[in-house]
mmCIF file of C-alpha atoms in Angstrom:
data_model
loop_
_atom_site.group_PDB
_atom_site.id
_atom_site.type_symbol
_atom_site.label_atom_id
_atom_site.label_comp_id
_atom_site.label_asym_id
_atom_site.label_seq_id
_atom_site.Cartn_x
_atom_site.Cartn_y
_atom_site.Cartn_z
ATOM 1 C CA UNK A 1 11.531 -3.882 -9.818
ATOM 2 C CA UNK A 2 13.400 -0.650 -9.276
ATOM 3 C CA UNK A 3 15.604 0.914 -6.663
ATOM 4 C CA UNK A 4 18.073 3.742 -6.369
ATOM 5 C CA UNK A 5 21.720 2.739 -6.136
ATOM 6 C CA UNK A 6 22.920 3.052 -2.572
ATOM 7 C CA UNK A 7 26.007 2.525 -0.464
ATOM 8 C CA UNK A 8 23.996 1.093 2.439
ATOM 9 C CA UNK A 9 25.426 -1.779 4.417
ATOM 10 C CA UNK A 10 22.145 -3.677 4.707
ATOM 11 C CA UNK A 11 18.725 -4.121 3.138
ATOM 12 C CA UNK A 12 15.956 -5.285 5.473
ATOM 13 C CA UNK A 13 12.601 -6.772 4.629
ATOM 14 C CA UNK A 14 9.579 -4.579 5.324
ATOM 15 C CA UNK A 15 6.431 -6.424 4.337
ATOM 16 C CA UNK A 16 6.961 -7.778 0.848
ATOM 17 C CA UNK A 17 9.742 -5.376 -0.110
ATOM 18 C CA UNK A 18 13.164 -4.216 1.013
ATOM 19 C CA UNK A 19 14.390 -0.980 2.581
ATOM 20 C CA UNK A 20 18.015 0.040 2.838
ATOM 21 C CA UNK A 21 19.580 0.935 6.164
ATOM 22 C CA UNK A 22 20.263 3.659 7.040
ATOM 23 C CA UNK A 23 19.125 5.689 4.002
ATOM 24 C CA UNK A 24 15.667 4.070 3.593
ATOM 25 C CA UNK A 25 15.676 3.453 -0.158
ATOM 26 C CA UNK A 26 13.081 0.980 -1.430
ATOM 27 C CA UNK A 27 13.537 -2.094 -3.597
ATOM 28 C CA UNK A 28 11.293 -4.983 -4.397
ATOM 29 C CA UNK A 29 9.768 -7.356 -4.377
ATOM 30 C CA UNK A 30 11.559 -9.278 -1.622
ATOM 31 C CA UNK A 31 12.858 -12.254 -3.544
ATOM 32 C CA UNK A 32 16.181 -14.065 -3.723
ATOM 33 C CA UNK A 33 15.918 -13.772 -7.514
ATOM 34 C CA UNK A 34 15.833 -9.953 -7.322
ATOM 35 C CA UNK A 35 18.828 -8.730 -5.284
ATOM 36 C CA UNK A 36 19.079 -4.986 -4.665
ATOM 37 C CA UNK A 37 21.595 -2.872 -6.572
ATOM 38 C CA UNK A 38 25.021 -1.929 -5.336
ATOM 39 C CA UNK A 39 26.192 -5.374 -4.173
ATOM 40 C CA UNK A 40 27.596 -7.891 -4.004
ATOM 41 C CA UNK A 41 25.072 -8.888 -1.346
ATOM 42 C CA UNK A 42 24.474 -12.097 0.529
ATOM 43 C CA UNK A 43 20.856 -13.108 1.187
ATOM 44 C CA UNK A 44 19.691 -13.258 4.804
ATOM 45 C CA UNK A 45 17.064 -15.854 5.657
ATOM 46 C CA UNK A 46 15.254 -17.084 8.762
ATOM 47 C CA UNK A 47 13.218 -20.259 8.611
ATOM 48 C CA UNK A 48 13.488 -20.292 4.835
ATOM 49 C CA UNK A 49 12.093 -16.746 4.525
ATOM 50 C CA UNK A 50 14.200 -13.997 2.972
ATOM 51 C CA UNK A 51 14.552 -11.204 5.549
ATOM 52 C CA UNK A 52 17.252 -9.037 3.999
ATOM 53 C CA UNK A 53 20.539 -8.630 2.181
ATOM 54 C CA UNK A 54 23.937 -7.701 3.608
ATOM 55 C CA UNK A 55 27.595 -7.619 2.669
ATOM 56 C CA UNK A 56 28.148 -10.580 4.979
ATOM 57 C CA UNK A 57 25.558 -13.238 5.783
ATOM 58 C CA UNK A 58 25.001 -15.370 8.843
ATOM 59 C CA UNK A 59 22.351 -16.077 11.443
ATOM 60 C CA UNK A 60 23.162 -13.023 13.560
ATOM 61 C CA UNK A 61 22.842 -10.693 10.573
ATOM 62 C CA UNK A 62 19.559 -12.342 9.577
ATOM 63 C CA UNK A 63 18.104 -11.902 13.055
ATOM 64 C CA UNK A 64 19.217 -8.288 13.157
ATOM 65 C CA UNK A 65 17.698 -7.668 9.737
ATOM 66 C CA UNK A 66 14.382 -9.205 10.797
ATOM 67 C CA UNK A 67 14.300 -7.089 13.963
ATOM 68 C CA UNK A 68 15.068 -3.875 12.091
ATOM 69 C CA UNK A 69 12.495 -4.676 9.411
ATOM 70 C CA UNK A 70 9.774 -5.313 11.988
ATOM 71 C CA UNK A 71 10.637 -2.061 13.761
ATOM 72 C CA UNK A 72 10.560 -0.036 10.539
ATOM 73 C CA UNK A 73 7.205 -1.536 9.550
ATOM 74 C CA UNK A 74 5.710 -0.611 12.921
ATOM 75 C CA UNK A 75 7.192 2.896 12.790
ATOM 76 C CA UNK A 76 5.698 3.481 9.342
ATOM 77 C CA UNK A 77 2.296 2.172 10.423
ATOM 78 C CA UNK A 78 2.310 4.273 13.598
ATOM 79 C CA UNK A 79 3.280 7.406 11.678
ATOM 80 C CA UNK A 80 0.515 6.907 9.107
ATOM 81 C CA UNK A 81 -2.089 6.155 11.780
ATOM 82 C CA UNK A 82 -1.087 9.353 13.565
ATOM 83 C CA UNK A 83 -1.388 11.444 10.398
ATOM 84 C CA UNK A 84 -4.765 9.943 9.496
ATOM 85 C CA UNK A 85 -5.985 10.446 13.054
ATOM 86 C CA UNK A 86 -5.027 14.121 12.857
ATOM 87 C CA UNK A 87 -6.877 14.533 9.548
ATOM 88 C CA UNK A 88 -9.935 12.790 11.012
ATOM 89 C CA UNK A 89 -9.995 15.098 14.027
ATOM 90 C CA UNK A 90 -9.810 18.125 11.723
ATOM 91 C CA UNK A 91 -12.795 16.860 9.731
ATOM 92 C CA UNK A 92 -14.790 16.183 12.907
ATOM 93 C CA UNK A 93 -14.142 19.715 14.186
ATOM 94 C CA UNK A 94 -15.272 21.207 10.869
ATOM 95 C CA UNK A 95 -18.422 19.063 10.955
ATOM 96 C CA UNK A 96 -19.209 20.087 14.518
ATOM 97 C CA UNK A 97 -18.890 23.775 13.680
ATOM 98 C CA UNK A 98 -21.097 23.496 10.587
ATOM 99 C CA UNK A 99 -23.692 21.500 12.526
ATOM 100 C CA UNK A 100 -23.706 24.126 15.286
ATOM 101 C CA UNK A 101 -24.285 26.932 12.796
ATOM 102 C CA UNK A 102 -26.992 24.957 10.986
ATOM 103 C CA UNK A 103 -28.787 24.332 14.280
ATOM 104 C CA UNK A 104 -28.728 28.005 15.246
ATOM 105 C CA UNK A 105 -30.167 29.913 12.336
ATOM 106 C CA UNK A 106 -28.304 28.762 9.221
ATOM 107 C CA UNK A 107 -30.283 25.844 7.751
ATOM 108 C CA UNK A 108 -28.632 26.448 4.366
ATOM 109 C CA UNK A 109 -25.583 24.697 5.824
ATOM 110 C CA UNK A 110 -27.365 21.344 6.040
ATOM 111 C CA UNK A 111 -25.977 20.275 2.680
ATOM 112 C CA UNK A 112 -22.492 21.181 3.890
ATOM 113 C CA UNK A 113 -23.094 19.171 7.046
ATOM 114 C CA UNK A 114 -24.047 16.151 4.942
ATOM 115 C CA UNK A 115 -20.925 16.455 2.776
ATOM 116 C CA UNK A 116 -18.683 16.894 5.798
ATOM 117 C CA UNK A 117 -20.250 13.870 7.486
ATOM 118 C CA UNK A 118 -19.408 11.803 4.420
ATOM 119 C CA UNK A 119 -15.825 13.065 4.554
ATOM 120 C CA UNK A 120 -15.603 12.089 8.221
ATOM 121 C CA UNK A 121 -16.738 8.601 7.243
ATOM 122 C CA UNK A 122 -14.110 8.340 4.510
ATOM 123 C CA UNK A 123 -11.323 9.453 6.819
ATOM 124 C CA UNK A 124 -12.488 7.113 9.582
ATOM 125 C CA UNK A 125 -12.478 4.195 7.130
ATOM 126 C CA UNK A 126 -8.934 5.071 6.052
ATOM 127 C CA UNK A 127 -7.789 5.194 9.669
ATOM 128 C CA UNK A 128 -9.383 1.809 10.330
ATOM 129 C CA UNK A 129 -7.695 0.316 7.258
ATOM 130 C CA UNK A 130 -4.297 1.521 8.464
ATOM 131 C CA UNK A 131 -4.737 0.558 12.104
ATOM 132 C CA UNK A 132 -6.164 -2.954 11.745
ATOM 133 C CA UNK A 133 -4.440 -5.966 10.228
ATOM 134 C CA UNK A 134 -6.609 -8.388 8.208
ATOM 135 C CA UNK A 135 -8.394 -10.967 10.343
ATOM 136 C CA UNK A 136 -8.811 -13.390 7.448
ATOM 137 C CA UNK A 137 -5.946 -15.784 6.781
ATOM 138 C CA UNK A 138 -4.264 -15.577 3.360
ATOM 139 C CA UNK A 139 -5.689 -17.913 0.735
ATOM 140 C CA UNK A 140 -5.763 -18.272 -3.007
ATOM 141 C CA UNK A 141 -7.809 -15.471 -4.584
ATOM 142 C CA UNK A 142 -8.532 -15.016 -8.293
ATOM 143 C CA UNK A 143 -7.461 -11.534 -9.357
ATOM 144 C CA UNK A 144 -10.328 -11.151 -11.788
ATOM 145 C CA UNK A 145 -12.871 -11.606 -9.000
ATOM 146 C CA UNK A 146 -11.168 -8.902 -6.928
ATOM 147 C CA UNK A 147 -11.105 -6.460 -9.831
ATOM 148 C CA UNK A 148 -14.749 -7.135 -10.687
ATOM 149 C CA UNK A 149 -15.657 -5.408 -7.442
ATOM 150 C CA UNK A 150 -12.808 -2.932 -7.050
ATOM 151 C CA UNK A 151 -12.350 -1.773 -10.666
ATOM 152 C CA UNK A 152 -15.443 -2.910 -12.580
ATOM 153 C CA UNK A 153 -15.007 -0.467 -15.481
ATOM 154 C CA UNK A 154 -11.264 -0.895 -16.012
ATOM 155 C CA UNK A 155 -9.895 -2.337 -19.240
ATOM 156 C CA UNK A 156 -8.156 -5.562 -18.261
ATOM 157 C CA UNK A 157 -5.507 -7.775 -19.819
ATOM 158 C CA UNK A 158 -4.674 -10.790 -17.686
ATOM 159 C CA UNK A 159 -4.935 -14.575 -17.690
ATOM 160 C CA UNK A 160 -8.222 -15.929 -16.372
ATOM 161 C CA UNK A 161 -6.372 -18.140 -13.897
ATOM 162 C CA UNK A 162 -4.264 -15.349 -12.359
ATOM 163 C CA UNK A 163 -4.484 -15.985 -8.612
ATOM 164 C CA UNK A 164 -2.621 -14.511 -5.658
ATOM 165 C CA UNK A 165 -2.133 -15.491 -2.038
ATOM 166 C CA UNK A 166 -3.688 -12.978 0.324
ATOM 167 C CA UNK A 167 -6.664 -11.802 2.327
ATOM 168 C CA UNK A 168 -9.547 -11.146 -0.060
ATOM 169 C CA UNK A 169 -10.943 -8.160 1.929
ATOM 170 C CA UNK A 170 -7.462 -6.598 2.017
ATOM 171 C CA UNK A 171 -7.069 -7.148 -1.733
ATOM 172 C CA UNK A 172 -10.410 -5.472 -2.426
ATOM 173 C CA UNK A 173 -9.459 -2.613 -0.091
ATOM 174 C CA UNK A 174 -6.106 -2.116 -1.801
ATOM 175 C CA UNK A 175 -7.430 -2.057 -5.364
ATOM 176 C CA UNK A 176 -10.473 0.052 -4.462
ATOM 177 C CA UNK A 177 -8.207 2.652 -2.887
ATOM 178 C CA UNK A 178 -5.840 2.410 -5.853
ATOM 179 C CA UNK A 179 -8.791 3.153 -8.146
ATOM 180 C CA UNK A 180 -9.835 6.153 -6.053
ATOM 181 C CA UNK A 181 -6.273 7.449 -5.852
ATOM 182 C CA UNK A 182 -5.650 7.177 -9.598
ATOM 183 C CA UNK A 183 -8.836 9.120 -10.218
ATOM 184 C CA UNK A 184 -11.850 8.774 -12.428
ATOM 185 C CA UNK A 185 -10.016 8.527 -15.731
ATOM 186 C CA UNK A 186 -9.756 5.509 -17.973
ATOM 187 C CA UNK A 187 -8.108 2.734 -15.981
ATOM 188 C CA UNK A 188 -6.089 0.019 -17.667
ATOM 189 C CA UNK A 189 -5.020 -3.072 -15.749
ATOM 190 C CA UNK A 190 -2.528 -5.694 -16.902
ATOM 191 C CA UNK A 191 -1.161 -8.668 -14.975
ATOM 192 C CA UNK A 192 1.821 -10.867 -15.716
ATOM 193 C CA UNK A 193 3.601 -13.608 -13.805
ATOM 194 C CA UNK A 194 7.078 -12.563 -12.617
ATOM 195 C CA UNK A 195 8.803 -15.427 -10.854
ATOM 196 C CA UNK A 196 6.884 -16.180 -7.666
ATOM 197 C CA UNK A 197 4.791 -13.014 -8.041
ATOM 198 C CA UNK A 198 1.977 -11.526 -10.035
ATOM 199 C CA UNK A 199 2.795 -8.038 -11.226
ATOM 200 C CA UNK A 200 -0.434 -6.050 -11.585
ATOM 201 C CA UNK A 201 0.041 -2.769 -13.457
ATOM 202 C CA UNK A 202 -2.679 -0.137 -13.121
ATOM 203 C CA UNK A 203 -2.535 3.016 -15.264
ATOM 204 C CA UNK A 204 -4.833 6.031 -15.428
ATOM 205 C CA UNK A 205 -5.396 8.392 -18.342
ATOM 206 C CA UNK A 206 -5.372 11.283 -17.633
ATOM 207 C CA UNK A 207 -3.005 11.286 -14.680
ATOM 208 C CA UNK A 208 -4.775 11.637 -11.317
ATOM 209 C CA UNK A 209 -5.264 14.878 -9.427
ATOM 210 C CA UNK A 210 -3.911 15.044 -5.859
ATOM 211 C CA UNK A 211 -6.236 13.792 -3.133
ATOM 212 C CA UNK A 212 -7.497 16.259 -0.492
ATOM 213 C CA UNK A 213 -5.854 13.984 2.089
ATOM 214 C CA UNK A 214 -2.592 12.742 0.528
ATOM 215 C CA UNK A 215 -2.151 10.097 3.231
ATOM 216 C CA UNK A 216 -5.233 8.296 1.876
ATOM 217 C CA UNK A 217 -3.421 7.749 -1.426
ATOM 218 C CA UNK A 218 -0.001 6.190 -1.886
ATOM 219 C CA UNK A 219 0.977 5.962 1.828
ATOM 220 C CA UNK A 220 -2.156 4.019 2.784
ATOM 221 C CA UNK A 221 -2.105 1.820 -0.314
ATOM 222 C CA UNK A 222 1.561 1.043 0.282
ATOM 223 C CA UNK A 223 0.829 0.019 3.868
ATOM 224 C CA UNK A 224 -1.983 -2.299 2.783
ATOM 225 C CA UNK A 225 -0.005 -3.846 -0.082
ATOM 226 C CA UNK A 226 3.394 -4.087 1.594
ATOM 227 C CA UNK A 227 2.327 -5.035 5.111
ATOM 228 C CA UNK A 228 -1.177 -6.508 5.016
ATOM 229 C CA UNK A 229 -0.696 -8.396 1.739
ATOM 230 C CA UNK A 230 3.046 -9.087 1.952
ATOM 231 C CA UNK A 231 3.423 -7.538 -1.497
ATOM 232 C CA UNK A 232 5.214 -4.526 -2.927
ATOM 233 C CA UNK A 233 3.923 -1.264 -4.403
ATOM 234 C CA UNK A 234 6.022 0.456 -7.058
ATOM 235 C CA UNK A 235 4.677 3.868 -8.089
ATOM 236 C CA UNK A 236 5.877 5.623 -11.227
ATOM 237 C CA UNK A 237 5.588 9.252 -12.268
ATOM 238 C CA UNK A 238 3.382 8.507 -15.278
ATOM 239 C CA UNK A 239 0.027 7.829 -13.627
ATOM 240 C CA UNK A 240 0.831 4.134 -13.227
ATOM 241 C CA UNK A 241 1.393 1.851 -10.263
ATOM 242 C CA UNK A 242 2.720 -1.707 -10.167
ATOM 243 C CA UNK A 243 1.470 -4.011 -7.437
ATOM 244 C CA UNK A 244 3.504 -7.167 -6.826
ATOM 245 C CA UNK A 245 1.552 -9.873 -5.006
ATOM 246 C CA UNK A 246 2.631 -13.396 -4.001
ATOM 247 C CA UNK A 247 1.430 -15.886 -6.587
ATOM 248 C CA UNK A 248 -0.888 -18.632 -5.406
ATOM 249 C CA UNK A 249 0.960 -21.914 -5.757
ATOM 250 C CA UNK A 250 -2.048 -23.573 -7.334
ATOM 251 C CA UNK A 251 -2.128 -21.246 -10.338
#
């Protein structure tokens, strides 16, 4: 739970975290027990749901915070979809050119065509993950079951009954992409209950190398975690990432 001190007049909820307005600092997770720095702040709530923090509370401020948060979330999603779409088009053009050359006298390029086709598939899958919200309603999901598929070779330290509230396909997508982003090193995963959240820490040794398409790393994972799972992604500079996910009430 970190944030940079700011003189902003308001923090608005974006997914499961907070962003300051107007300077767009991040803080999380979104929880009345974890106010942002720089206060004093008053919590803003609509229908019992925390939607922001401000110097002065009230229904009008809460509605404004909710509107700004929804707009920021959509702007971030639209920007990422646009960037991923651009990267997909670039990969398709490269594939088309290689296929043309392979068809007209350069059969040695067939292996390149195959590799480029796989890259097109990866970029298309990333674009789909960013563009489409989960169709499955949130439910209680055991973290261990998710990690069995997404990070089968990771060293894990967590309670057997650790369960979160979310879409299981989105959870698998998030942790699979987190694994790919952190690289093929030794992954260590630890989970602990923090208030109404499960904090899942994933570390890689050695630290990961940059992805060929940076948008398929932290930006896409953040969108899935923050928006699709109503959680919060906190990335450090030491090859580690903390994923805060709403705890399942039945845990």
